[in-house]
């Protein structure tokens, strides 16, 4: 699985060729075997540990100078190899051609021109693979040494120059192509910032519209099903409070992921695949690097954060684009705990407007908490952020088929993992709420009024709204609140723990520990700020 | 002179890589090998293509493709100008 962005395949993907039964192992894209990154380690393990019978080295025909150094290093392993000179269509588009025979002679391996996009050469490559496998010749394993890298690169550039030449100019337009001109345009800061800002805002606006629309549509269709399921369960289960909780929680737990999580996942994965394929992702990362540095995160974090202002579910999913596991974890926790989604912003705004609360307070609380949390997370990771060194792949039109396939692959596991998890968590939360609310209400009221400065109904409204944002109009907005109480309540909701869909997404992406951290952190924040504001506000 | 400060559009030869104060040993070593893989090491020719603002990343063309590096890294790559080719 590849994309126009370094870092898509970091694990191995393997499959079997239909017909011949040959097993193919897809390794991550690398430029050299100097094992300093996970991608290189994984590839070296395959080469040295799993005795492959054949290496198919896929290189970019438009950039042979960069890619052939790996080819030369691989030759040292003595494993039979086929060189696939890919992107043949783009080579032609650039007005060049590669002398395949000369390249084969220079490297001593069979070479063939291919294009994954047009399918050119793929059948021939399959036949070559099957042909070579049947004449197996295992050579001694001699790894290329790290010191040779520069010599390999020089040799690679020399070979590339020798085999690439300009095609005779028949109908080729002079000057740089459209792609090259767009890239040069994006090299200028003003154009780059403007272009990327516009597309980020457009993406955020689309998400803020599309997700609630999808949710309403799905609920409209599924509501009758939910009610029916509920009454069915009530009939079937033995009488009792637990039964009525389950009868309500299970149907809701089934509808909720279909209404909110699934549309968000589809949207997020499609967006990421689009950004990867077009090559825009690298440019965002480069652009955002200075800003995200304030939060000790790499530039790619710009995207999950922007998405988070729309909805946290696609934001947490898109954190996969971050280059390191720690960056991904820290960004996800920051987003799940603190970034206000569009629903939060709109209900916060409505509440503050209604009761004349102060919007500066929640905003300041969020900003300060984000800075503090990012410092704390960086301190626990033990490492400062790696400086930005990123290859910017060429911009190109996205391949729709590619995007669809990638999105579909990433959506696997929704019905088997996400859905049951939401049902379970929904039941658990409702049991807790029912158990916690009735007894000890006086203690709760004292705590709520005394420490936090808000009436107990408002506090309960805050808690419920944190879990499911669309409940806000039913609770917070119905109560009589003073301006001060409204300010404190909205700040608490903004800092509050992750809503159920985002908690489930976080669980699926990073595991229960991350969810626990997020809940703990946000509880400390919202109670801490609530109490502090109660002391400090006039 | 550091890559961060030179004129855009010019072609340069990488002379020296100086380690920034802020980076740890391990971090600098891994950064160096990433730079090496992308064709940024002493003796190589690079073209400075643009920069994303006064504090932002610097974009260079090295070994045929574009690479973006942070400003700190660009400040630690010291280059000398290549003689201009007369057209």
PDB file of N, CA, C and O in Angstrom, chain A residues 261-307:
ATOM      1  N   UNK A 261     -19.831   7.860  14.642  1.00  0.00           N
ATOM      2  CA  UNK A 261     -18.468   7.384  14.446  1.00  0.00           C
ATOM      3  C   UNK A 261     -18.206   6.982  13.001  1.00  0.00           C
ATOM      4  O   UNK A 261     -17.190   7.367  12.408  1.00  0.00           O
ATOM      5  N   UNK A 262     -19.107   6.203  12.400  1.00  0.00           N
ATOM      6  CA  UNK A 262     -18.845   5.711  11.050  1.00  0.00           C
ATOM      7  C   UNK A 262     -18.727   6.833  10.019  1.00  0.00           C
ATOM      8  O   UNK A 262     -17.762   6.869   9.247  1.00  0.00           O
ATOM      9  N   UNK A 263     -19.663   7.778   9.975  1.00  0.00           N
ATOM     10  CA  UNK A 263     -19.478   8.876   9.016  1.00  0.00           C
ATOM     11  C   UNK A 263     -18.179   9.630   9.245  1.00  0.00           C
ATOM     12  O   UNK A 263     -17.489  10.004   8.295  1.00  0.00           O
ATOM     13  N   UNK A 264     -17.831   9.823  10.537  1.00  0.00           N
ATOM     14  CA  UNK A 264     -16.596  10.550  10.834  1.00  0.00           C
ATOM     15  C   UNK A 264     -15.386   9.773  10.354  1.00  0.00           C
ATOM     16  O   UNK A 264     -14.438  10.341   9.819  1.00  0.00           O
ATOM     17  N   UNK A 265     -15.416   8.453  10.533  1.00  0.00           N
ATOM     18  CA  UNK A 265     -14.296   7.640  10.089  1.00  0.00           C
ATOM     19  C   UNK A 265     -14.153   7.715   8.573  1.00  0.00           C
ATOM     20  O   UNK A 265     -13.052   7.876   8.046  1.00  0.00           O
ATOM     21  N   UNK A 266     -15.271   7.583   7.864  1.00  0.00           N
ATOM     22  CA  UNK A 266     -15.206   7.621   6.404  1.00  0.00           C
ATOM     23  C   UNK A 266     -14.627   8.955   5.941  1.00  0.00           C
ATOM     24  O   UNK A 266     -13.746   9.018   5.087  1.00  0.00           O
ATOM     25  N   UNK A 267     -15.121  10.023   6.555  1.00  0.00           N
ATOM     26  CA  UNK A 267     -14.658  11.353   6.177  1.00  0.00           C
ATOM     27  C   UNK A 267     -13.165  11.523   6.433  1.00  0.00           C
ATOM     28  O   UNK A 267     -12.406  11.999   5.593  1.00  0.00           O
ATOM     29  N   UNK A 268     -12.745  11.107   7.638  1.00  0.00           N
ATOM     30  CA  UNK A 268     -11.342  11.294   8.018  1.00  0.00           C
ATOM     31  C   UNK A 268     -10.421  10.491   7.121  1.00  0.00           C
ATOM     32  O   UNK A 268      -9.424  11.000   6.613  1.00  0.00           O
ATOM     33  N   UNK A 269     -10.739   9.213   6.913  1.00  0.00           N
ATOM     34  CA  UNK A 269      -9.861   8.374   6.119  1.00  0.00           C
ATOM     35  C   UNK A 269      -9.792   8.851   4.670  1.00  0.00           C
ATOM     36  O   UNK A 269      -8.736   8.819   4.047  1.00  0.00           O
ATOM     37  N   UNK A 270     -10.926   9.293   4.142  1.00  0.00           N
ATOM     38  CA  UNK A 270     -10.914   9.787   2.762  1.00  0.00           C
ATOM     39  C   UNK A 270     -10.043  11.036   2.661  1.00  0.00           C
ATOM     40  O   UNK A 270      -9.241  11.183   1.741  1.00  0.00           O
ATOM     41  N   UNK A 271     -10.192  11.926   3.650  1.00  0.00           N
ATOM     42  CA  UNK A 271      -9.402  13.152   3.640  1.00  0.00           C
ATOM     43  C   UNK A 271      -7.912  12.842   3.718  1.00  0.00           C
ATOM     44  O   UNK A 271      -7.102  13.400   2.977  1.00  0.00           O
ATOM     45  N   UNK A 272      -7.542  11.944   4.616  1.00  0.00           N
ATOM     46  CA  UNK A 272      -6.125  11.604   4.762  1.00  0.00           C
ATOM     47  C   UNK A 272      -5.582  10.984   3.486  1.00  0.00           C
ATOM     48  O   UNK A 272      -4.496  11.334   3.021  1.00  0.00           O
ATOM     49  N   UNK A 273      -6.365  10.060   2.904  1.00  0.00           N
ATOM     50  CA  UNK A 273      -5.900   9.413   1.678  1.00  0.00           C
ATOM     51  C   UNK A 273      -5.719  10.463   0.581  1.00  0.00           C
ATOM     52  O   UNK A 273      -4.750  10.414  -0.185  1.00  0.00           O
ATOM     53  N   UNK A 274      -6.642  11.419   0.525  1.00  0.00           N
ATOM     54  CA  UNK A 274      -6.538  12.481  -0.472  1.00  0.00           C
ATOM     55  C   UNK A 274      -5.268  13.303  -0.262  1.00  0.00           C
ATOM     56  O   UNK A 274      -4.521  13.589  -1.190  1.00  0.00           O
ATOM     57  N   UNK A 275      -5.007  13.690   0.992  1.00  0.00           N
ATOM     58  CA  UNK A 275      -3.827  14.490   1.281  1.00  0.00           C
ATOM     59  C   UNK A 275      -2.547  13.725   1.002  1.00  0.00           C
ATOM     60  O   UNK A 275      -1.562  14.287   0.530  1.00  0.00           O
ATOM     61  N   UNK A 276      -2.553  12.424   1.292  1.00  0.00           N
ATOM     62  CA  UNK A 276      -1.361  11.615   1.034  1.00  0.00           C
ATOM     63  C   UNK A 276      -1.104  11.523  -0.456  1.00  0.00           C
ATOM     64  O   UNK A 276       0.010  11.723  -0.929  1.00  0.00           O
ATOM     65  N   UNK A 277      -2.164  11.213  -1.205  1.00  0.00           N
ATOM     66  CA  UNK A 277      -2.012  10.980  -2.628  1.00  0.00           C
ATOM     67  C   UNK A 277      -1.601  12.221  -3.408  1.00  0.00           C
ATOM     68  O   UNK A 277      -0.845  12.120  -4.374  1.00  0.00           O
ATOM     69  N   UNK A 278      -2.139  13.367  -3.013  1.00  0.00           N
ATOM     70  CA  UNK A 278      -1.817  14.556  -3.789  1.00  0.00           C
ATOM     71  C   UNK A 278      -0.433  15.089  -3.442  1.00  0.00           C
ATOM     72  O   UNK A 278       0.140  15.865  -4.179  1.00  0.00           O
ATOM     73  N   UNK A 279       0.102  14.713  -2.291  1.00  0.00           N
ATOM     74  CA  UNK A 279       1.394  15.246  -1.877  1.00  0.00           C
ATOM     75  C   UNK A 279       1.246  16.496  -1.034  1.00  0.00           C
ATOM     76  O   UNK A 279       2.227  17.098  -0.612  1.00  0.00           O
ATOM     77  N   UNK A 280      -0.012  16.881  -0.746  1.00  0.00           N
ATOM     78  CA  UNK A 280      -0.216  18.110   0.036  1.00  0.00           C
ATOM     79  C   UNK A 280       0.162  17.927   1.495  1.00  0.00           C
ATOM     80  O   UNK A 280       0.481  18.886   2.185  1.00  0.00           O
ATOM     81  N   UNK A 281       0.113  16.691   1.964  1.00  0.00           N
ATOM     82  CA  UNK A 281       0.362  16.440   3.374  1.00  0.00           C
ATOM     83  C   UNK A 281       1.744  16.924   3.789  1.00  0.00           C
ATOM     84  O   UNK A 281       1.918  17.563   4.822  1.00  0.00           O
ATOM     85  N   UNK A 282       2.742  16.644   2.980  1.00  0.00           N
ATOM     86  CA  UNK A 282       4.103  17.073   3.298  1.00  0.00           C
ATOM     87  C   UNK A 282       4.193  18.577   3.409  1.00  0.00           C
ATOM     88  O   UNK A 282       4.879  19.120   4.283  1.00  0.00           O
ATOM     89  N   UNK A 283       3.481  19.258   2.524  1.00  0.00           N
ATOM     90  CA  UNK A 283       3.547  20.715   2.547  1.00  0.00           C
ATOM     91  C   UNK A 283       2.885  21.296   3.783  1.00  0.00           C
ATOM     92  O   UNK A 283       3.351  22.265   4.361  1.00  0.00           O
ATOM     93  N   UNK A 284       1.787  20.702   4.207  1.00  0.00           N
ATOM     94  CA  UNK A 284       1.165  21.128   5.456  1.00  0.00           C
ATOM     95  C   UNK A 284       2.129  20.979   6.614  1.00  0.00           C
ATOM     96  O   UNK A 284       2.239  21.831   7.478  1.00  0.00           O
ATOM     97  N   UNK A 285       2.795  19.827   6.606  1.00  0.00           N
ATOM     98  CA  UNK A 285       3.711  19.550   7.712  1.00  0.00           C
ATOM     99  C   UNK A 285       4.812  20.587   7.759  1.00  0.00           C
ATOM    100  O   UNK A 285       5.142  21.118   8.816  1.00  0.00           O
ATOM    101  N   UNK A 286       5.381  20.902   6.597  1.00  0.00           N
ATOM    102  CA  UNK A 286       6.464  21.874   6.562  1.00  0.00           C
ATOM    103  C   UNK A 286       5.958  23.235   7.017  1.00  0.00           C
ATOM    104  O   UNK A 286       6.624  23.943   7.755  1.00  0.00           O
ATOM    105  N   UNK A 287       4.768  23.589   6.565  1.00  0.00           N
ATOM    106  CA  UNK A 287       4.213  24.893   6.892  1.00  0.00           C
ATOM    107  C   UNK A 287       3.892  25.002   8.364  1.00  0.00           C
ATOM    108  O   UNK A 287       4.130  26.018   9.005  1.00  0.00           O
ATOM    109  N   UNK A 288       3.317  23.941   8.919  1.00  0.00           N
ATOM    110  CA  UNK A 288       2.817  24.011  10.286  1.00  0.00           C
ATOM    111  C   UNK A 288       3.863  23.814  11.347  1.00  0.00           C
ATOM    112  O   UNK A 288       3.598  24.008  12.522  1.00  0.00           O
ATOM    113  N   UNK A 289       5.082  23.446  10.917  1.00  0.00           N
ATOM    114  CA  UNK A 289       6.064  23.005  11.895  1.00  0.00           C
ATOM    115  C   UNK A 289       6.375  24.036  12.971  1.00  0.00           C
ATOM    116  O   UNK A 289       6.553  23.706  14.131  1.00  0.00           O
ATOM    117  N   UNK A 290       6.461  25.299  12.606  1.00  0.00           N
ATOM    118  CA  UNK A 290       6.797  26.317  13.599  1.00  0.00           C
ATOM    119  C   UNK A 290       5.670  26.464  14.611  1.00  0.00           C
ATOM    120  O   UNK A 290       5.915  26.543  15.803  1.00  0.00           O
ATOM    121  N   UNK A 291       4.421  26.477  14.112  1.00  0.00           N
ATOM    122  CA  UNK A 291       3.289  26.674  15.018  1.00  0.00           C
ATOM    123  C   UNK A 291       3.141  25.497  15.973  1.00  0.00           C
ATOM    124  O   UNK A 291       2.975  25.670  17.176  1.00  0.00           O
ATOM    125  N   UNK A 292       3.190  24.287  15.400  1.00  0.00           N
ATOM    126  CA  UNK A 292       2.967  23.128  16.254  1.00  0.00           C
ATOM    127  C   UNK A 292       4.132  22.908  17.203  1.00  0.00           C
ATOM    128  O   UNK A 292       4.004  22.178  18.190  1.00  0.00           O
ATOM    129  N   UNK A 293       5.281  23.526  16.916  1.00  0.00           N
ATOM    130  CA  UNK A 293       6.421  23.402  17.813  1.00  0.00           C
ATOM    131  C   UNK A 293       6.112  23.933  19.200  1.00  0.00           C
ATOM    132  O   UNK A 293       6.660  23.456  20.188  1.00  0.00           O
ATOM    133  N   UNK A 294       5.185  24.900  19.272  1.00  0.00           N
ATOM    134  CA  UNK A 294       4.809  25.456  20.572  1.00  0.00           C
ATOM    135  C   UNK A 294       4.185  24.381  21.459  1.00  0.00           C
ATOM    136  O   UNK A 294       4.267  24.434  22.674  1.00  0.00           O
ATOM    137  N   UNK A 295       3.573  23.389  20.801  1.00  0.00           N
ATOM    138  CA  UNK A 295       2.980  22.292  21.567  1.00  0.00           C
ATOM    139  C   UNK A 295       3.882  21.072  21.550  1.00  0.00           C
ATOM    140  O   UNK A 295       3.447  19.969  21.845  1.00  0.00           O
ATOM    141  N   UNK A 296       5.131  21.259  21.175  1.00  0.00           N
ATOM    142  CA  UNK A 296       6.101  20.165  21.089  1.00  0.00           C
ATOM    143  C   UNK A 296       5.646  19.068  20.154  1.00  0.00           C
ATOM    144  O   UNK A 296       5.877  17.887  20.402  1.00  0.00           O
ATOM    145  N   UNK A 297       4.977  19.462  19.075  1.00  0.00           N
ATOM    146  CA  UNK A 297       4.507  18.466  18.126  1.00  0.00           C
ATOM    147  C   UNK A 297       5.036  18.783  16.731  1.00  0.00           C
ATOM    148  O   UNK A 297       5.248  19.939  16.403  1.00  0.00           O
ATOM    149  N   UNK A 298       5.230  17.752  15.896  1.00  0.00           N
ATOM    150  CA  UNK A 298       5.709  18.026  14.539  1.00  0.00           C
ATOM    151  C   UNK A 298       4.631  18.658  13.668  1.00  0.00           C
ATOM    152  O   UNK A 298       3.453  18.609  13.996  1.00  0.00           O
ATOM    153  N   UNK A 299       5.061  19.247  12.558  1.00  0.00           N
ATOM    154  CA  UNK A 299       4.168  20.006  11.691  1.00  0.00           C
ATOM    155  C   UNK A 299       2.936  19.271  11.212  1.00  0.00           C
ATOM    156  O   UNK A 299       1.886  19.880  11.002  1.00  0.00           O
ATOM    157  N   UNK A 300       3.042  17.955  11.056  1.00  0.00           N
ATOM    158  CA  UNK A 300       1.875  17.217  10.574  1.00  0.00           C
ATOM    159  C   UNK A 300       0.701  17.339  11.540  1.00  0.00           C
ATOM    160  O   UNK A 300      -0.440  17.123  11.165  1.00  0.00           O
ATOM    161  N   UNK A 301       0.969  17.681  12.791  1.00  0.00           N
ATOM    162  CA  UNK A 301      -0.099  17.766  13.793  1.00  0.00           C
ATOM    163  C   UNK A 301      -1.113  18.850  13.468  1.00  0.00           C
ATOM    164  O   UNK A 301      -2.212  18.873  14.027  1.00  0.00           O
ATOM    165  N   UNK A 302      -0.745  19.729  12.571  1.00  0.00           N
ATOM    166  CA  UNK A 302      -1.669  20.791  12.178  1.00  0.00           C
ATOM    167  C   UNK A 302      -2.993  20.220  11.707  1.00  0.00           C
ATOM    168  O   UNK A 302      -4.060  20.744  12.005  1.00  0.00           O
ATOM    169  N   UNK A 303      -2.910  19.125  10.968  1.00  0.00           N
ATOM    170  CA  UNK A 303      -4.125  18.577  10.395  1.00  0.00           C
ATOM    171  C   UNK A 303      -5.057  17.975  11.445  1.00  0.00           C
ATOM    172  O   UNK A 303      -6.234  18.330  11.496  1.00  0.00           O
ATOM    173  N   UNK A 304      -4.579  17.071  12.293  1.00  0.00           N
ATOM    174  CA  UNK A 304      -5.495  16.570  13.322  1.00  0.00           C
ATOM    175  C   UNK A 304      -6.086  17.702  14.163  1.00  0.00           C
ATOM    176  O   UNK A 304      -7.275  17.652  14.490  1.00  0.00           O
ATOM    177  N   UNK A 305      -5.302  18.704  14.485  1.00  0.00           N
ATOM    178  CA  UNK A 305      -5.846  19.779  15.298  1.00  0.00           C
ATOM    179  C   UNK A 305      -6.951  20.540  14.579  1.00  0.00           C
ATOM    180  O   UNK A 305      -7.997  20.835  15.147  1.00  0.00           O
ATOM    181  N   UNK A 306      -6.712  20.842  13.319  1.00  0.00           N
ATOM    182  CA  UNK A 306      -7.751  21.544  12.561  1.00  0.00           C
ATOM    183  C   UNK A 306      -9.021  20.702  12.488  1.00  0.00           C
ATOM    184  O   UNK A 306     -10.126  21.205  12.657  1.00  0.00           O
ATOM    185  N   UNK A 307      -8.849  19.412  12.233  1.00  0.00           N
ATOM    186  CA  UNK A 307     -10.016  18.535  12.175  1.00  0.00           C
ATOM    187  C   UNK A 307     -10.728  18.493  13.519  1.00  0.00           C
ATOM    188  O   UNK A 307     -11.953  18.428  13.584  1.00  0.00           O
TER     189      UNK A 307
END
